[in-house]
Amino acid sequence: MATISAPDFDAAEAQLTRMRRPLLLTHTKPDGDAIGAMLVVGHRLRSIGAEPLGVLFDPIPPRYEFLEQGGALAVYGQGFGQQELASVDGVIVVDTCTYNQLAPLADWLRTSRLPKLAIDHQTLNTQLYIWVAALTTLFLSAVVSERERSARELA
């Protein structure tokens, strides 16, 4: 796994927290870790006041429907389309960092001047600005954050 330097981590965190209405994407044919990562990132962003738009390119497979029960994820072409892209101020891609897995928005992503952040557990040489991190770390940070918030509320 690649190591992230403290300055790179700080820059990625600053970029992430500046986004107020980020578009959350993952690869086509989403699996459990892609869906889970989108939900965790979306939850974390909402906890700091952002309004993320989670968009899948394919419907959630039936075996993973239990993960998404609050309507937090839309399907591209079914309630979310090209016209909604004007309302986002950044893009966060989870569980992939390659354009060919981000159709039908790959061309838009390549040309968009919006800030882009990719969170993946594999490294590939792409033109996306890539913040490589283990998704496990992301999940654990969300769990720790929720525990800290719960402890404060109980105190």
PDB file of C-alpha atoms in Angstrom:
ATOM      1  CA  MET A   1       0.000   0.000   0.000  1.00  0.00           C
ATOM      2  CA  ALA A   2       1.246   3.489  -0.811  1.00  0.00           C
ATOM      3  CA  THR A   3       2.060   5.800   2.059  1.00  0.00           C
ATOM      4  CA  ILE A   4       0.541   9.265   2.081  1.00  0.00           C
ATOM      5  CA  SER A   5       2.783  12.080   3.277  1.00  0.00           C
ATOM      6  CA  ALA A   6       1.394  14.380   5.966  1.00  0.00           C
ATOM      7  CA  PRO A   7       1.299  17.405   3.598  1.00  0.00           C
ATOM      8  CA  ASP A   8      -0.543  15.363   0.925  1.00  0.00           C
ATOM      9  CA  PHE A   9      -2.995  14.077   3.512  1.00  0.00           C
ATOM     10  CA  ASP A  10      -3.585  17.622   4.802  1.00  0.00           C
ATOM     11  CA  ALA A  11      -4.100  18.913   1.250  1.00  0.00           C
ATOM     12  CA  ALA A  12      -6.587  16.133   0.482  1.00  0.00           C
ATOM     13  CA  GLU A  13      -8.445  16.756   3.739  1.00  0.00           C
ATOM     14  CA  ALA A  14      -8.613  20.506   3.030  1.00  0.00           C
ATOM     15  CA  GLN A  15      -9.895  19.841  -0.474  1.00  0.00           C
ATOM     16  CA  LEU A  16     -12.503  17.440   0.855  1.00  0.00           C
ATOM     17  CA  THR A  17     -13.788  19.779   3.549  1.00  0.00           C
ATOM     18  CA  ARG A  18     -14.110  22.707   1.112  1.00  0.00           C
ATOM     19  CA  MET A  19     -16.572  20.770  -1.032  1.00  0.00           C
ATOM     20  CA  ARG A  20     -20.137  21.704  -0.117  1.00  0.00           C
ATOM     21  CA  ARG A  21     -21.967  19.723  -2.816  1.00  0.00           C
ATOM     22  CA  PRO A  22     -19.622  16.998  -4.031  1.00  0.00           C
ATOM     23  CA  LEU A  23     -20.565  14.330  -6.526  1.00  0.00           C
ATOM     24  CA  LEU A  24     -19.761  10.847  -5.151  1.00  0.00           C
ATOM     25  CA  LEU A  25     -19.028   8.197  -7.765  1.00  0.00           C
ATOM     26  CA  THR A  26     -17.819   4.630  -7.892  1.00  0.00           C
ATOM     27  CA  HIS A  27     -17.182   2.058 -10.596  1.00  0.00           C
ATOM     28  CA  THR A  28     -19.814   0.531 -12.837  1.00  0.00           C
ATOM     29  CA  LYS A  29     -21.436  -2.668 -11.555  1.00  0.00           C
ATOM     30  CA  PRO A  30     -21.021  -1.637  -7.899  1.00  0.00           C
ATOM     31  CA  ASP A  31     -20.128  -4.275  -5.350  1.00  0.00           C
ATOM     32  CA  GLY A  32     -20.464  -4.202  -1.578  1.00  0.00           C
ATOM     33  CA  ASP A  33     -17.281  -2.265  -0.860  1.00  0.00           C
ATOM     34  CA  ALA A  34     -18.096   0.359  -3.508  1.00  0.00           C
ATOM     35  CA  ILE A  35     -21.608   0.899  -2.150  1.00  0.00           C
ATOM     36  CA  GLY A  36     -20.422   0.846   1.450  1.00  0.00           C
ATOM     37  CA  ALA A  37     -17.625   3.316   0.732  1.00  0.00           C
ATOM     38  CA  MET A  38     -20.039   5.707  -0.971  1.00  0.00           C
ATOM     39  CA  LEU A  39     -22.436   5.523   1.956  1.00  0.00           C
ATOM     40  CA  VAL A  40     -19.704   6.064   4.563  1.00  0.00           C
ATOM     41  CA  VAL A  41     -18.146   8.991   2.686  1.00  0.00           C
ATOM     42  CA  GLY A  42     -21.592  10.513   2.136  1.00  0.00           C
ATOM     43  CA  HIS A  43     -22.480  10.109   5.819  1.00  0.00           C
ATOM     44  CA  ARG A  44     -19.206  11.676   6.905  1.00  0.00           C
ATOM     45  CA  LEU A  45     -19.654  14.625   4.528  1.00  0.00           C
ATOM     46  CA  ARG A  46     -23.205  15.237   5.758  1.00  0.00           C
ATOM     47  CA  SER A  47     -21.887  15.223   9.343  1.00  0.00           C
ATOM     48  CA  ILE A  48     -19.713  18.252   8.485  1.00  0.00           C
ATOM     49  CA  GLY A  49     -22.514  20.113   6.711  1.00  0.00           C
ATOM     50  CA  ALA A  50     -21.974  19.115   3.081  1.00  0.00           C
ATOM     51  CA  GLU A  51     -24.719  17.907   0.754  1.00  0.00           C
ATOM     52  CA  PRO A  52     -23.121  15.093  -1.263  1.00  0.00           C
ATOM     53  CA  LEU A  53     -24.817  13.588  -4.298  1.00  0.00           C
ATOM     54  CA  GLY A  54     -24.132   9.847  -4.434  1.00  0.00           C
ATOM     55  CA  VAL A  55     -24.618   8.513  -7.949  1.00  0.00           C
ATOM     56  CA  LEU A  56     -24.235   4.951  -9.208  1.00  0.00           C
ATOM     57  CA  PHE A  57     -23.963   4.006 -12.884  1.00  0.00           C
ATOM     58  CA  ASP A  58     -25.896   0.774 -12.394  1.00  0.00           C
ATOM     59  CA  PRO A  59     -28.674  -0.169  -9.977  1.00  0.00           C
ATOM     60  CA  ILE A  60     -27.661  -1.743  -6.695  1.00  0.00           C
ATOM     61  CA  PRO A  61     -27.557  -5.527  -7.103  1.00  0.00           C
ATOM     62  CA  PRO A  62     -30.313  -7.213  -5.052  1.00  0.00           C
ATOM     63  CA  ARG A  63     -27.818  -8.878  -2.694  1.00  0.00           C
ATOM     64  CA  TYR A  64     -26.568  -5.406  -1.610  1.00  0.00           C
ATOM     65  CA  GLU A  65     -29.887  -3.583  -1.368  1.00  0.00           C
ATOM     66  CA  PHE A  66     -29.868  -3.930   2.417  1.00  0.00           C
ATOM     67  CA  LEU A  67     -26.879  -1.554   2.552  1.00  0.00           C
ATOM     68  CA  GLU A  68     -28.748   1.399   1.096  1.00  0.00           C
ATOM     69  CA  GLN A  69     -32.073   1.942   2.772  1.00  0.00           C
ATOM     70  CA  GLY A  70     -32.367   5.710   2.999  1.00  0.00           C
ATOM     71  CA  GLY A  71     -32.424   6.661  -0.674  1.00  0.00           C
ATOM     72  CA  ALA A  72     -28.965   8.259  -0.404  1.00  0.00           C
ATOM     73  CA  LEU A  73     -27.814   6.932  -3.788  1.00  0.00           C
ATOM     74  CA  ALA A  74     -29.256   7.782  -7.191  1.00  0.00           C
ATOM     75  CA  VAL A  75     -28.709   5.910 -10.444  1.00  0.00           C
ATOM     76  CA  TYR A  76     -27.350   7.888 -13.389  1.00  0.00           C
ATOM     77  CA  GLY A  77     -30.103   8.331 -15.949  1.00  0.00           C
ATOM     78  CA  GLN A  78     -32.807   7.623 -13.357  1.00  0.00           C
ATOM     79  CA  GLY A  79     -33.345  10.897 -11.538  1.00  0.00           C
ATOM     80  CA  PHE A  80     -29.805  12.174 -12.031  1.00  0.00           C
ATOM     81  CA  GLY A  81     -28.339  13.164 -15.357  1.00  0.00           C
ATOM     82  CA  GLN A  82     -25.919  15.443 -17.130  1.00  0.00           C
ATOM     83  CA  GLN A  83     -27.886  18.588 -16.226  1.00  0.00           C
ATOM     84  CA  GLU A  84     -27.422  17.996 -12.466  1.00  0.00           C
ATOM     85  CA  LEU A  85     -23.646  18.152 -12.851  1.00  0.00           C
ATOM     86  CA  ALA A  86     -23.839  21.962 -12.863  1.00  0.00           C
ATOM     87  CA  SER A  87     -24.821  21.906  -9.178  1.00  0.00           C
ATOM     88  CA  VAL A  88     -21.710  20.089  -7.877  1.00  0.00           C
ATOM     89  CA  ASP A  89     -18.519  21.750  -6.662  1.00  0.00           C
ATOM     90  CA  GLY A  90     -16.215  18.739  -6.614  1.00  0.00           C
ATOM     91  CA  VAL A  91     -15.982  15.018  -7.355  1.00  0.00           C
ATOM     92  CA  ILE A  92     -15.057  12.202  -4.987  1.00  0.00           C
ATOM     93  CA  VAL A  93     -14.477   8.803  -6.555  1.00  0.00           C
ATOM     94  CA  VAL A  94     -14.337   5.746  -4.301  1.00  0.00           C
ATOM     95  CA  ASP A  95     -13.159   2.183  -4.921  1.00  0.00           C
ATOM     96  CA  THR A  96     -11.630   2.932  -8.318  1.00  0.00           C
ATOM     97  CA  CYS A  97      -9.167   5.376  -9.798  1.00  0.00           C
ATOM     98  CA  THR A  98      -9.440   4.617 -13.489  1.00  0.00           C
ATOM     99  CA  TYR A  99     -11.607   6.459 -16.006  1.00  0.00           C
ATOM    100  CA  ASN A 100     -12.703   3.354 -17.910  1.00  0.00           C
ATOM    101  CA  GLN A 101     -14.711   2.238 -14.863  1.00  0.00           C
ATOM    102  CA  LEU A 102     -16.497   5.599 -14.635  1.00  0.00           C
ATOM    103  CA  ALA A 103     -18.510   5.561 -17.855  1.00  0.00           C
ATOM    104  CA  PRO A 104     -20.755   7.354 -18.778  1.00  0.00           C
ATOM    105  CA  LEU A 105     -19.062  10.328 -17.077  1.00  0.00           C
ATOM    106  CA  ALA A 106     -15.440   9.524 -17.965  1.00  0.00           C
ATOM    107  CA  ASP A 107     -15.204  12.205 -20.672  1.00  0.00           C
ATOM    108  CA  TRP A 108     -16.842  14.801 -18.427  1.00  0.00           C
ATOM    109  CA  LEU A 109     -14.442  13.905 -15.595  1.00  0.00           C
ATOM    110  CA  ARG A 110     -11.399  14.210 -17.863  1.00  0.00           C
ATOM    111  CA  THR A 111     -12.344  17.736 -18.939  1.00  0.00           C
ATOM    112  CA  SER A 112     -13.949  19.062 -15.756  1.00  0.00           C
ATOM    113  CA  ARG A 113     -11.987  21.693 -13.845  1.00  0.00           C
ATOM    114  CA  LEU A 114     -13.704  20.727 -10.580  1.00  0.00           C
ATOM    115  CA  PRO A 115     -11.486  19.420  -7.787  1.00  0.00           C
ATOM    116  CA  LYS A 116     -11.307  15.627  -7.878  1.00  0.00           C
ATOM    117  CA  LEU A 117     -10.372  13.255  -5.116  1.00  0.00           C
ATOM    118  CA  ALA A 118     -10.071   9.491  -5.557  1.00  0.00           C
ATOM    119  CA  ILE A 119     -10.059   7.116  -2.603  1.00  0.00           C
ATOM    120  CA  ASP A 120      -9.000   3.617  -3.542  1.00  0.00           C
ATOM    121  CA  HIS A 121      -7.039   0.713  -2.172  1.00  0.00           C
ATOM    122  CA  GLN A 122      -5.133   0.127  -5.405  1.00  0.00           C
ATOM    123  CA  THR A 123      -2.744   2.434  -7.225  1.00  0.00           C
ATOM    124  CA  LEU A 124      -2.976   3.014 -10.949  1.00  0.00           C
ATOM    125  CA  ASN A 125      -1.341   5.690 -13.071  1.00  0.00           C
ATOM    126  CA  THR A 126      -4.216   7.942 -14.126  1.00  0.00           C
ATOM    127  CA  GLN A 127      -4.712  11.652 -14.612  1.00  0.00           C
ATOM    128  CA  LEU A 128      -7.114  11.940 -11.696  1.00  0.00           C
ATOM    129  CA  TYR A 129      -5.743  13.605  -8.586  1.00  0.00           C
ATOM    130  CA  ILE A 130      -5.401  10.478  -6.521  1.00  0.00           C
ATOM    131  CA  TRP A 131      -5.398  10.152  -2.792  1.00  0.00           C
ATOM    132  CA  VAL A 132      -4.605   6.491  -2.274  1.00  0.00           C
ATOM    133  CA  ALA A 133      -5.832   5.086   1.018  1.00  0.00           C
ATOM    134  CA  ALA A 134      -7.083   1.781   2.315  1.00  0.00           C
ATOM    135  CA  LEU A 135     -10.872   1.804   2.455  1.00  0.00           C
ATOM    136  CA  THR A 136     -10.541   0.020   5.762  1.00  0.00           C
ATOM    137  CA  THR A 137      -8.946   3.174   7.175  1.00  0.00           C
ATOM    138  CA  LEU A 138     -11.857   5.221   5.900  1.00  0.00           C
ATOM    139  CA  PHE A 139     -14.398   2.940   7.549  1.00  0.00           C
ATOM    140  CA  LEU A 140     -12.457   2.897  10.814  1.00  0.00           C
ATOM    141  CA  SER A 141     -12.156   6.692  10.854  1.00  0.00           C
ATOM    142  CA  ALA A 142     -15.919   6.987  10.394  1.00  0.00           C
ATOM    143  CA  VAL A 143     -16.528   4.534  13.226  1.00  0.00           C
ATOM    144  CA  VAL A 144     -14.108   6.389  15.529  1.00  0.00           C
ATOM    145  CA  SER A 145     -15.723   9.704  14.629  1.00  0.00           C
ATOM    146  CA  GLU A 146     -19.207   8.362  15.397  1.00  0.00           C
ATOM    147  CA  ARG A 147     -18.032   6.954  18.722  1.00  0.00           C
ATOM    148  CA  GLU A 148     -16.476  10.293  19.670  1.00  0.00           C
ATOM    149  CA  ARG A 149     -19.688  12.118  18.743  1.00  0.00           C
ATOM    150  CA  SER A 150     -21.800   9.659  20.741  1.00  0.00           C
ATOM    151  CA  ALA A 151     -19.515  10.017  23.764  1.00  0.00           C
ATOM    152  CA  ARG A 152     -19.824  13.812  23.632  1.00  0.00           C
ATOM    153  CA  GLU A 153     -23.610  13.586  23.417  1.00  0.00           C
ATOM    154  CA  LEU A 154     -23.764  11.256  26.409  1.00  0.00           C
ATOM    155  CA  ALA A 155     -21.464  13.454  28.537  1.00  0.00           C
TER     156      ALA A 155
END
